[in-house]
């Protein structure tokens, strides 16, 4: 039985938005109520805007449907996917908070091996508020966790770590497998709870899943674009992957932290830390994966998924070497600058793979334009008109 909300703390209550992409009623929120009720929800309704999405009473939320997306962004709405969970990034765009937690509507509260309900949001917040260690691997995992520390031999000059930009949670029950794996292992369920949080090392890419994900919007938000997927596009289910490859390569420290850039460069020289000199390592921040777990309740149709994924499965044999080869100019000192540079390289280097990447490169620019438009100080906060605002 979930703890009564009076017993659940709500860290960062006014600094975090919960973004949910959906095509269905949000009954799943009932189970999350003790953990989510104190927070503001941004619901991105995909598909038919005339469909009425029911949200349980008592949640502070705003709901945007496609009519709202088109109204808020005008022609720039072309960069927001339709009929794909990639639409969730519209919620990242309109949020005014420092942190984002995004979750799918078929993800429920998981239980740890002791049977205790997992407050996934609190764990993500803990992950984001403690440093990452991308430059040197701590073999006892997260050194900033209660009851853990850096092990012998860990350089003291690196023990401050770097700020964490992304917290990537995992899933019990239905794992996030690609369609071929789903097809050959239809009954496989993830029952293994690994009690660990790891920093993904500098220079290493990872397959980011969007169903249980949190990030620091001020540090990395402009890079969390979920691409062009779904209706009218040759690919789907690579939304979060694309964002993860770009974001891991786009975690940049804003000018305000430029002193840290010097330290990192000094550290790199000192330890000859060389990774793929892409945006991430250009001005690294940390990315963590592991706890928290959610309970992923249902597998989507593997045949439908195969149709969405198949081009991505062979394209990525070119995409990954591309990201691993990217080098960025030293004068890229903000995520936006890094991302725009990356968009140029996507058009140049990946459009020979398929013309889609030329379109995607342009959409990346449109996304940054939309980001800067909606996040400029003068801009009034967006508000749903066609969707529903509930208190
Ligand atoms: O057209 C659509 C379809 C779904 N959604 C919403 O997106 C969330 C994920 O949908 P679902 O759980 O049915 O798909 P999965 O295969 O489990 O999702 C994984 O793969 C796709 C994405 O990368 C996702 O992040 C992964 O978890 C859910 O909230 C649906 O309501 C939509 O908005 N539009
Ligand atoms: Mn799902």
GROMACS .gro file of C-alpha atoms and ligand atoms in nm:
model
  426
    1UNK     CA    1   0.000   0.000   0.000
    2UNK     CA    2   0.153   0.335  -0.097
    3UNK     CA    3   0.255   0.559   0.189
    4UNK     CA    4  -0.003   0.832   0.260
    5UNK     CA    5   0.118   1.147   0.089
    6UNK     CA    6   0.168   1.307   0.430
    7UNK     CA    7   0.460   1.067   0.486
    8UNK     CA    8   0.631   1.132   0.153
    9UNK     CA    9   0.869   1.425   0.121
   10UNK     CA   10   0.852   1.635  -0.197
   11UNK     CA   11   1.203   1.760  -0.268
   12UNK     CA   12   1.232   2.029  -0.540
   13UNK     CA   13   0.851   2.057  -0.532
   14UNK     CA   14   0.855   2.398  -0.700
   15UNK     CA   15   1.157   2.335  -0.920
   16UNK     CA   16   1.049   2.023  -1.107
   17UNK     CA   17   0.784   1.940  -1.366
   18UNK     CA   18   0.664   1.590  -1.448
   19UNK     CA   19   0.612   1.545  -1.825
   20UNK     CA   20   0.386   1.264  -1.950
   21UNK     CA   21   0.319   1.185  -2.319
   22UNK     CA   22  -0.012   1.010  -2.359
   23UNK     CA   23  -0.284   0.876  -2.583
   24UNK     CA   24  -0.502   0.739  -2.301
   25UNK     CA   25  -0.669   0.826  -1.971
   26UNK     CA   26  -0.416   0.872  -1.693
   27UNK     CA   27  -0.554   0.633  -1.433
   28UNK     CA   28  -0.196   0.520  -1.368
   29UNK     CA   29  -0.147   0.842  -1.171
   30UNK     CA   30  -0.357   0.701  -0.889
   31UNK     CA   31  -0.075   0.467  -0.793
   32UNK     CA   32   0.180   0.750  -0.811
   33UNK     CA   33  -0.040   0.996  -0.620
   34UNK     CA   34   0.160   0.991  -0.290
   35UNK     CA   35   0.478   1.069  -0.485
   36UNK     CA   36   0.351   1.295  -0.767
   37UNK     CA   37   0.066   1.493  -0.613
   38UNK     CA   38   0.286   1.777  -0.479
   39UNK     CA   39   0.434   1.836  -0.824
   40UNK     CA   40   0.312   2.012  -1.137
   41UNK     CA   41   0.236   1.780  -1.430
   42UNK     CA   42   0.269   1.872  -1.796
   43UNK     CA   43   0.066   1.627  -2.002
   44UNK     CA   44   0.131   1.613  -2.375
   45UNK     CA   45  -0.170   1.456  -2.542
   46UNK     CA   46  -0.072   1.291  -2.867
   47UNK     CA   47  -0.299   1.185  -3.151
   48UNK     CA   48  -0.653   1.314  -3.199
   49UNK     CA   49  -0.686   1.644  -3.008
   50UNK     CA   50  -1.064   1.608  -2.995
   51UNK     CA   51  -1.028   1.299  -2.773
   52UNK     CA   52  -1.089   1.382  -2.407
   53UNK     CA   53  -0.811   1.253  -2.179
   54UNK     CA   54  -0.924   1.195  -1.822
   55UNK     CA   55  -0.683   1.300  -1.548
   56UNK     CA   56  -0.762   1.192  -1.190
   57UNK     CA   57  -0.875   1.482  -0.969
   58UNK     CA   58  -0.634   1.654  -0.734
   59UNK     CA   59  -0.332   1.689  -0.961
   60UNK     CA   60  -0.194   2.029  -1.053
   61UNK     CA   61  -0.151   1.987  -1.425
   62UNK     CA   62  -0.169   2.144  -1.767
   63UNK     CA   63  -0.259   1.938  -2.070
   64UNK     CA   64  -0.146   2.030  -2.419
   65UNK     CA   65  -0.293   1.865  -2.728
   66UNK     CA   66  -0.183   1.904  -3.089
   67UNK     CA   67  -0.391   2.216  -3.138
   68UNK     CA   68  -0.200   2.373  -2.849
   69UNK     CA   69   0.135   2.265  -2.994
   70UNK     CA   70   0.044   2.425  -3.327
   71UNK     CA   71  -0.084   2.741  -3.156
   72UNK     CA   72   0.216   2.784  -2.927
   73UNK     CA   73   0.482   2.709  -3.190
   74UNK     CA   74   0.317   2.808  -3.517
   75UNK     CA   75   0.532   2.686  -3.808
   76UNK     CA   76   0.798   2.569  -3.559
   77UNK     CA   77   0.553   2.296  -3.452
   78UNK     CA   78   0.691   2.101  -3.749
   79UNK     CA   79   0.976   1.989  -3.522
   80UNK     CA   80   0.740   1.822  -3.272
   81UNK     CA   81   0.654   1.462  -3.366
   82UNK     CA   82   0.295   1.349  -3.404
   83UNK     CA   83   0.167   1.000  -3.317
   84UNK     CA   84   0.485   0.908  -3.135
   85UNK     CA   85   0.596   0.942  -2.773
   86UNK     CA   86   0.864   1.181  -2.904
   87UNK     CA   87   0.594   1.449  -2.862
   88UNK     CA   88   0.694   1.458  -2.495
   89UNK     CA   89   0.975   1.702  -2.570
   90UNK     CA   90   0.711   1.971  -2.620
   91UNK     CA   91   0.663   1.947  -2.244
   92UNK     CA   92   1.035   2.008  -2.193
   93UNK     CA   93   0.999   2.318  -2.411
   94UNK     CA   94   0.708   2.481  -2.226
   95UNK     CA   95   0.823   2.397  -1.875
   96UNK     CA   96   0.969   2.683  -1.671
   97UNK     CA   97   1.132   2.464  -1.410
   98UNK     CA   98   1.494   2.368  -1.354
   99UNK     CA   99   1.428   1.993  -1.348
  100UNK     CA  100   1.219   1.754  -1.556
  101UNK     CA  101   1.104   1.401  -1.481
  102UNK     CA  102   0.937   1.220  -1.770
  103UNK     CA  103   0.750   0.892  -1.739
  104UNK     CA  104   0.533   0.679  -1.965
  105UNK     CA  105   0.171   0.613  -1.871
  106UNK     CA  106   0.222   0.237  -1.851
  107UNK     CA  107   0.491   0.270  -1.586
  108UNK     CA  108   0.383   0.202  -1.231
  109UNK     CA  109   0.541   0.211  -0.886
  110UNK     CA  110   0.799  -0.067  -0.855
  111UNK     CA  111   0.899  -0.252  -0.537
  112UNK     CA  112   1.251  -0.313  -0.417
  113UNK     CA  113   1.356  -0.666  -0.303
  114UNK     CA  114   1.231  -0.589   0.048
  115UNK     CA  115   0.885  -0.520  -0.096
  116UNK     CA  116   0.908  -0.146  -0.026
  117UNK     CA  117   0.752   0.083  -0.285
  118UNK     CA  118   1.014   0.277  -0.481
  119UNK     CA  119   0.985   0.655  -0.483
  120UNK     CA  120   1.139   0.685  -0.830
  121UNK     CA  121   1.109   1.064  -0.832
  122UNK     CA  122   1.302   1.104  -0.507
  123UNK     CA  123   1.581   0.877  -0.634
  124UNK     CA  124   1.609   1.071  -0.961
  125UNK     CA  125   1.633   1.393  -0.761
  126UNK     CA  126   1.906   1.241  -0.544
  127UNK     CA  127   2.091   1.136  -0.861
  128UNK     CA  128   2.064   1.485  -1.011
  129UNK     CA  129   2.164   1.671  -0.694
  130UNK     CA  130   2.483   1.471  -0.641
  131UNK     CA  131   2.788   1.486  -0.869
  132UNK     CA  132   2.885   1.238  -1.140
  133UNK     CA  133   3.229   1.085  -1.193
  134UNK     CA  134   3.278   1.051  -1.570
  135UNK     CA  135   3.656   1.089  -1.571
  136UNK     CA  136   3.754   0.794  -1.353
  137UNK     CA  137   3.547   0.487  -1.267
  138UNK     CA  138   3.467   0.427  -0.900
  139UNK     CA  139   3.451   0.050  -0.854
  140UNK     CA  140   3.221   0.082  -0.556
  141UNK     CA  141   2.975   0.264  -0.785
  142UNK     CA  142   2.815   0.591  -0.672
  143UNK     CA  143   3.058   0.742  -0.417
  144UNK     CA  144   2.806   1.011  -0.317
  145UNK     CA  145   2.555   0.756  -0.192
  146UNK     CA  146   2.501   0.705   0.181
  147UNK     CA  147   2.748   0.447   0.311
  148UNK     CA  148   2.978   0.455   0.005
  149UNK     CA  149   3.291   0.650  -0.083
  150UNK     CA  150   3.573   0.669  -0.333
  151UNK     CA  151   3.794   0.364  -0.326
  152UNK     CA  152   4.168   0.359  -0.272
  153UNK     CA  153   4.353   0.487  -0.577
  154UNK     CA  154   4.080   0.724  -0.681
  155UNK     CA  155   4.256   1.055  -0.760
  156UNK     CA  156   4.168   1.316  -0.499
  157UNK     CA  157   4.176   1.588  -0.764
  158UNK     CA  158   3.877   1.419  -0.930
  159UNK     CA  159   3.669   1.349  -0.619
  160UNK     CA  160   3.462   1.665  -0.660
  161UNK     CA  161   3.304   1.509  -0.965
  162UNK     CA  162   3.102   1.714  -1.212
  163UNK     CA  163   2.738   1.828  -1.202
  164UNK     CA  164   2.488   1.563  -1.311
  165UNK     CA  165   2.274   1.649  -1.614
  166UNK     CA  166   2.078   1.326  -1.669
  167UNK     CA  167   1.941   1.052  -1.443
  168UNK     CA  168   1.840   0.743  -1.642
  169UNK     CA  169   1.619   0.500  -1.451
  170UNK     CA  170   1.544   0.137  -1.532
  171UNK     CA  171   1.247  -0.094  -1.549
  172UNK     CA  172   1.120  -0.410  -1.376
  173UNK     CA  173   0.892  -0.653  -1.562
  174UNK     CA  174   0.884  -0.547  -1.931
  175UNK     CA  175   1.240  -0.443  -2.029
  176UNK     CA  176   1.298  -0.183  -2.298
  177UNK     CA  177   1.401  -0.428  -2.573
  178UNK     CA  178   1.405  -0.358  -2.946
  179UNK     CA  179   1.152  -0.541  -3.165
  180UNK     CA  180   1.382  -0.826  -3.283
  181UNK     CA  181   1.476  -0.906  -2.923
  182UNK     CA  182   1.111  -0.879  -2.817
  183UNK     CA  183   1.015  -1.122  -3.095
  184UNK     CA  184   1.265  -1.389  -3.000
  185UNK     CA  185   1.213  -1.345  -2.624
  186UNK     CA  186   0.841  -1.261  -2.586
  187UNK     CA  187   0.816  -1.396  -2.233
  188UNK     CA  188   1.136  -1.248  -2.093
  189UNK     CA  189   1.076  -1.029  -1.792
  190UNK     CA  190   1.328  -0.828  -1.595
  191UNK     CA  191   1.312  -0.948  -1.238
  192UNK     CA  192   1.664  -0.840  -1.144
  193UNK     CA  193   1.685  -0.540  -0.914
  194UNK     CA  194   2.044  -0.411  -0.924
  195UNK     CA  195   2.101  -0.178  -0.630
  196UNK     CA  196   2.345   0.058  -0.806
  197UNK     CA  197   2.378   0.398  -0.970
  198UNK     CA  198   2.662   0.433  -1.221
  199UNK     CA  199   2.808   0.732  -1.400
  200UNK     CA  200   2.838   0.661  -1.771
  201UNK     CA  201   3.208   0.719  -1.840
  202UNK     CA  202   3.331   1.009  -2.048
  203UNK     CA  203   3.342   0.927  -2.419
  204UNK     CA  204   3.089   0.646  -2.390
  205UNK     CA  205   2.749   0.661  -2.555
  206UNK     CA  206   2.443   0.482  -2.418
  207UNK     CA  207   2.089   0.388  -2.536
  208UNK     CA  208   1.873   0.638  -2.345
  209UNK     CA  209   1.517   0.524  -2.273
  210UNK     CA  210   1.258   0.794  -2.217
  211UNK     CA  211   1.013   0.601  -2.002
  212UNK     CA  212   1.177   0.671  -1.663
  213UNK     CA  213   1.410   0.969  -1.711
  214UNK     CA  214   1.501   1.290  -1.533
  215UNK     CA  215   1.731   1.574  -1.628
  216UNK     CA  216   1.853   1.920  -1.536
  217UNK     CA  217   1.672   2.138  -1.787
  218UNK     CA  218   1.896   2.438  -1.730
  219UNK     CA  219   2.213   2.237  -1.796
  220UNK     CA  220   2.105   2.019  -2.083
  221UNK     CA  221   1.747   2.098  -2.183
  222UNK     CA  222   1.826   2.235  -2.532
  223UNK     CA  223   1.985   1.901  -2.625
  224UNK     CA  224   1.687   1.692  -2.512
  225UNK     CA  225   1.511   1.707  -2.848
  226UNK     CA  226   1.339   1.377  -2.927
  227UNK     CA  227   1.372   1.418  -3.303
  228UNK     CA  228   1.128   1.362  -3.590
  229UNK     CA  229   0.944   1.034  -3.537
  230UNK     CA  230   0.600   0.885  -3.596
  231UNK     CA  231   0.350   1.021  -3.847
  232UNK     CA  232   0.510   1.104  -4.182
  233UNK     CA  233   0.855   0.992  -4.071
  234UNK     CA  234   1.056   0.684  -4.182
  235UNK     CA  235   1.146   0.585  -3.828
  236UNK     CA  236   1.004   0.554  -3.478
  237UNK     CA  237   1.120   0.441  -3.133
  238UNK     CA  238   1.452   0.615  -3.182
  239UNK     CA  239   1.328   0.937  -3.021
  240UNK     CA  240   1.488   0.889  -2.683
  241UNK     CA  241   1.792   0.719  -2.839
  242UNK     CA  242   1.859   1.021  -3.060
  243UNK     CA  243   1.819   1.259  -2.768
  244UNK     CA  244   2.050   1.045  -2.557
  245UNK     CA  245   2.324   1.034  -2.819
  246UNK     CA  246   2.299   1.409  -2.875
  247UNK     CA  247   2.257   1.493  -2.507
  248UNK     CA  248   2.541   1.268  -2.388
  249UNK     CA  249   2.734   1.456  -2.651
  250UNK     CA  250   2.579   1.786  -2.567
  251UNK     CA  251   2.609   1.807  -2.195
  252UNK     CA  252   2.775   2.139  -2.168
  253UNK     CA  253   2.851   2.373  -1.888
  254UNK     CA  254   2.699   2.715  -1.931
  255UNK     CA  255   2.930   3.015  -1.940
  256UNK     CA  256   2.849   3.073  -1.574
  257UNK     CA  257   3.052   2.761  -1.493
  258UNK     CA  258   3.333   2.832  -1.731
  259UNK     CA  259   3.582   2.801  -1.442
  260UNK     CA  260   3.493   2.435  -1.437
  261UNK     CA  261   3.578   2.408  -1.806
  262UNK     CA  262   3.935   2.511  -1.726
  263UNK     CA  263   3.948   2.255  -1.447
  264UNK     CA  264   3.825   1.984  -1.679
  265UNK     CA  265   4.075   2.074  -1.946
  266UNK     CA  266   4.348   2.087  -1.682
  267UNK     CA  267   4.226   1.749  -1.553
  268UNK     CA  268   4.218   1.606  -1.901
  269UNK     CA  269   4.577   1.720  -1.957
  270UNK     CA  270   4.681   1.591  -1.617
  271UNK     CA  271   4.525   1.251  -1.668
  272UNK     CA  272   4.544   1.247  -2.040
  273UNK     CA  273   4.173   1.174  -2.029
  274UNK     CA  274   4.080   1.132  -2.387
  275UNK     CA  275   3.736   1.046  -2.501
  276UNK     CA  276   3.554   1.109  -2.819
  277UNK     CA  277   3.592   1.485  -2.830
  278UNK     CA  278   3.219   1.539  -2.882
  279UNK     CA  279   2.995   1.793  -2.716
  280UNK     CA  280   2.964   1.588  -2.398
  281UNK     CA  281   3.337   1.565  -2.344
  282UNK     CA  282   3.383   1.905  -2.497
  283UNK     CA  283   3.231   2.049  -2.178
  284UNK     CA  284   3.129   1.740  -1.984
  285UNK     CA  285   2.851   1.702  -1.734
  286UNK     CA  286   2.751   1.370  -1.587
  287UNK     CA  287   2.500   1.111  -1.693
  288UNK     CA  288   2.393   0.845  -1.444
  289UNK     CA  289   2.206   0.519  -1.500
  290UNK     CA  290   2.061   0.257  -1.266
  291UNK     CA  291   1.826   0.327  -0.975
  292UNK     CA  292   1.539   0.408  -0.967
  293UNK     CA  293   1.332   0.126  -1.110
  294UNK     CA  294   0.970   0.157  -1.220
  295UNK     CA  295   0.736  -0.130  -1.306
  296UNK     CA  296   0.681  -0.131  -1.683
  297UNK     CA  297   0.342  -0.294  -1.714
  298UNK     CA  298   0.293  -0.375  -2.082
  299UNK     CA  299   0.491  -0.464  -2.390
  300UNK     CA  300   0.401  -0.274  -2.704
  301UNK     CA  301   0.336  -0.477  -3.018
  302UNK     CA  302   0.669  -0.612  -3.149
  303UNK     CA  303   0.544  -0.629  -3.509
  304UNK     CA  304   0.436  -0.267  -3.501
  305UNK     CA  305   0.764  -0.182  -3.330
  306UNK     CA  306   0.967  -0.365  -3.597
  307UNK     CA  307   0.805  -0.155  -3.869
  308UNK     CA  308   0.897   0.161  -3.673
  309UNK     CA  309   1.250   0.052  -3.584
  310UNK     CA  310   1.392  -0.144  -3.875
  311UNK     CA  311   1.560   0.145  -4.057
  312UNK     CA  312   1.709   0.265  -3.730
  313UNK     CA  313   1.858  -0.076  -3.662
  314UNK     CA  314   2.087  -0.051  -3.963
  315UNK     CA  315   2.120   0.327  -3.974
  316UNK     CA  316   2.264   0.328  -3.626
  317UNK     CA  317   2.564   0.131  -3.748
  318UNK     CA  318   2.655   0.462  -3.916
  319UNK     CA  319   2.504   0.694  -3.654
  320UNK     CA  320   2.714   0.567  -3.366
  321UNK     CA  321   3.051   0.605  -3.545
  322UNK     CA  322   2.933   0.953  -3.643
  323UNK     CA  323   2.875   1.057  -3.281
  324UNK     CA  324   3.201   0.894  -3.178
  325UNK     CA  325   3.389   1.096  -3.441
  326UNK     CA  326   3.231   1.436  -3.374
  327UNK     CA  327   3.473   1.712  -3.275
  328UNK     CA  328   3.346   2.056  -3.183
  329UNK     CA  329   3.508   2.398  -3.188
  330UNK     CA  330   3.636   2.520  -2.853
  331UNK     CA  331   3.421   2.833  -2.882
  332UNK     CA  332   3.103   2.630  -2.839
  333UNK     CA  333   3.037   2.720  -2.477
  334UNK     CA  334   2.661   2.669  -2.446
  335UNK     CA  335   2.440   2.369  -2.516
  336UNK     CA  336   2.261   2.564  -2.788
  337UNK     CA  337   2.588   2.645  -2.968
  338UNK     CA  338   2.703   2.284  -2.935
  339UNK     CA  339   2.369   2.155  -3.057
  340UNK     CA  340   2.356   2.385  -3.360
  341UNK     CA  341   2.708   2.275  -3.451
  342UNK     CA  342   2.593   1.915  -3.417
  343UNK     CA  343   2.293   1.982  -3.642
  344UNK     CA  344   2.528   2.103  -3.917
  345UNK     CA  345   2.734   1.786  -3.885
  346UNK     CA  346   2.420   1.568  -3.890
  347UNK     CA  347   2.316   1.723  -4.222
  348UNK     CA  348   2.667   1.699  -4.365
  349UNK     CA  349   2.774   1.357  -4.245
  350UNK     CA  350   2.449   1.161  -4.209
  351UNK     CA  351   2.236   1.275  -4.504
  352UNK     CA  352   2.439   1.040  -4.730
  353UNK     CA  353   2.295   0.760  -4.514
  354UNK     CA  354   1.942   0.886  -4.584
  355UNK     CA  355   1.786   1.222  -4.682
  356UNK     CA  356   1.587   1.196  -4.356
  357UNK     CA  357   1.893   1.323  -4.168
  358UNK     CA  358   1.892   1.644  -4.368
  359UNK     CA  359   1.533   1.698  -4.255
  360UNK     CA  360   1.629   1.601  -3.899
  361UNK     CA  361   1.922   1.843  -3.901
  362UNK     CA  362   1.690   2.126  -3.998
  363UNK     CA  363   1.440   2.019  -3.732
  364UNK     CA  364   1.720   2.036  -3.473
  365UNK     CA  365   1.769   2.401  -3.567
  366UNK     CA  366   1.394   2.468  -3.547
  367UNK     CA  367   1.393   2.306  -3.203
  368UNK     CA  368   1.667   2.540  -3.078
  369UNK     CA  369   1.481   2.838  -3.226
  370UNK     CA  370   1.167   2.724  -3.044
  371UNK     CA  371   1.365   2.665  -2.724
  372UNK     CA  372   1.518   3.012  -2.733
  373UNK     CA  373   1.183   3.170  -2.824
  374UNK     CA  374   0.994   3.007  -2.535
  375UNK     CA  375   1.275   3.049  -2.287
  376UNK     CA  376   1.366   3.409  -2.356
  377UNK     CA  377   1.311   3.626  -2.046
  378UNK     CA  378   1.049   3.838  -2.222
  379UNK     CA  379   0.840   3.538  -2.324
  380UNK     CA  380   0.510   3.489  -2.143
  381UNK     CA  381   0.471   3.127  -2.022
  382UNK     CA  382   0.280   2.910  -2.269
  383UNK     CA  383  -0.061   2.793  -2.151
  384UNK     CA  384  -0.297   2.534  -2.295
  385UNK     CA  385  -0.610   2.676  -2.453
  386UNK     CA  386  -0.752   2.376  -2.627
  387UNK     CA  387  -0.614   2.136  -2.368
  388UNK     CA  388  -0.714   2.136  -2.007
  389UNK     CA  389  -0.564   2.322  -1.710
  390UNK     CA  390  -0.656   2.161  -1.380
  391UNK     CA  391  -0.570   2.266  -1.026
  392LIG     O1  392   0.156   0.738  -3.068
  392LIG     C1  393   0.186   0.737  -2.946
  392LIG     C2  394   0.209   0.616  -2.873
  392LIG     C3  395   0.237   0.622  -2.738
  392LIG     N1  396   0.244   0.741  -2.675
  392LIG     C4  397   0.276   0.747  -2.532
  392LIG     O2  398   0.415   0.720  -2.520
  392LIG     C5  399   0.443   0.639  -2.405
  392LIG     C6  400   0.508   0.510  -2.452
  392LIG     O3  401   0.412   0.434  -2.518
  392LIG     P1  402   0.411   0.273  -2.499
  392LIG     O4  403   0.433   0.241  -2.356
  392LIG     O5  404   0.288   0.221  -2.565
  392LIG     O6  405   0.535   0.227  -2.588
  392LIG     P2  406   0.670   0.153  -2.543
  392LIG     O7  407   0.716   0.071  -2.658
  392LIG     O8  408   0.657   0.081  -2.413
  392LIG     O9  409   0.763   0.281  -2.524
  392LIG     C7  410   0.901   0.275  -2.547
  392LIG    O10  411   0.929   0.293  -2.683
  392LIG     C8  412   0.884   0.416  -2.737
  392LIG     C9  413   0.943   0.532  -2.658
  392LIG    O11  414   1.082   0.543  -2.681
  392LIG    C10  415   0.917   0.516  -2.511
  392LIG    O12  416   0.981   0.615  -2.434
  392LIG    C11  417   0.967   0.382  -2.467
  392LIG    O13  418   0.932   0.365  -2.335
  392LIG    C12  419   0.308   0.620  -2.337
  392LIG    O14  420   0.298   0.718  -2.234
  392LIG    C13  421   0.206   0.642  -2.447
  392LIG    O15  422   0.082   0.691  -2.399
  392LIG    C14  423   0.225   0.861  -2.742
  392LIG    O16  424   0.234   0.970  -2.683
  392LIG     N2  425   0.196   0.856  -2.877
  393LIG    MN1  426   0.547   0.107  -2.242
   0.00000   0.00000   0.00000
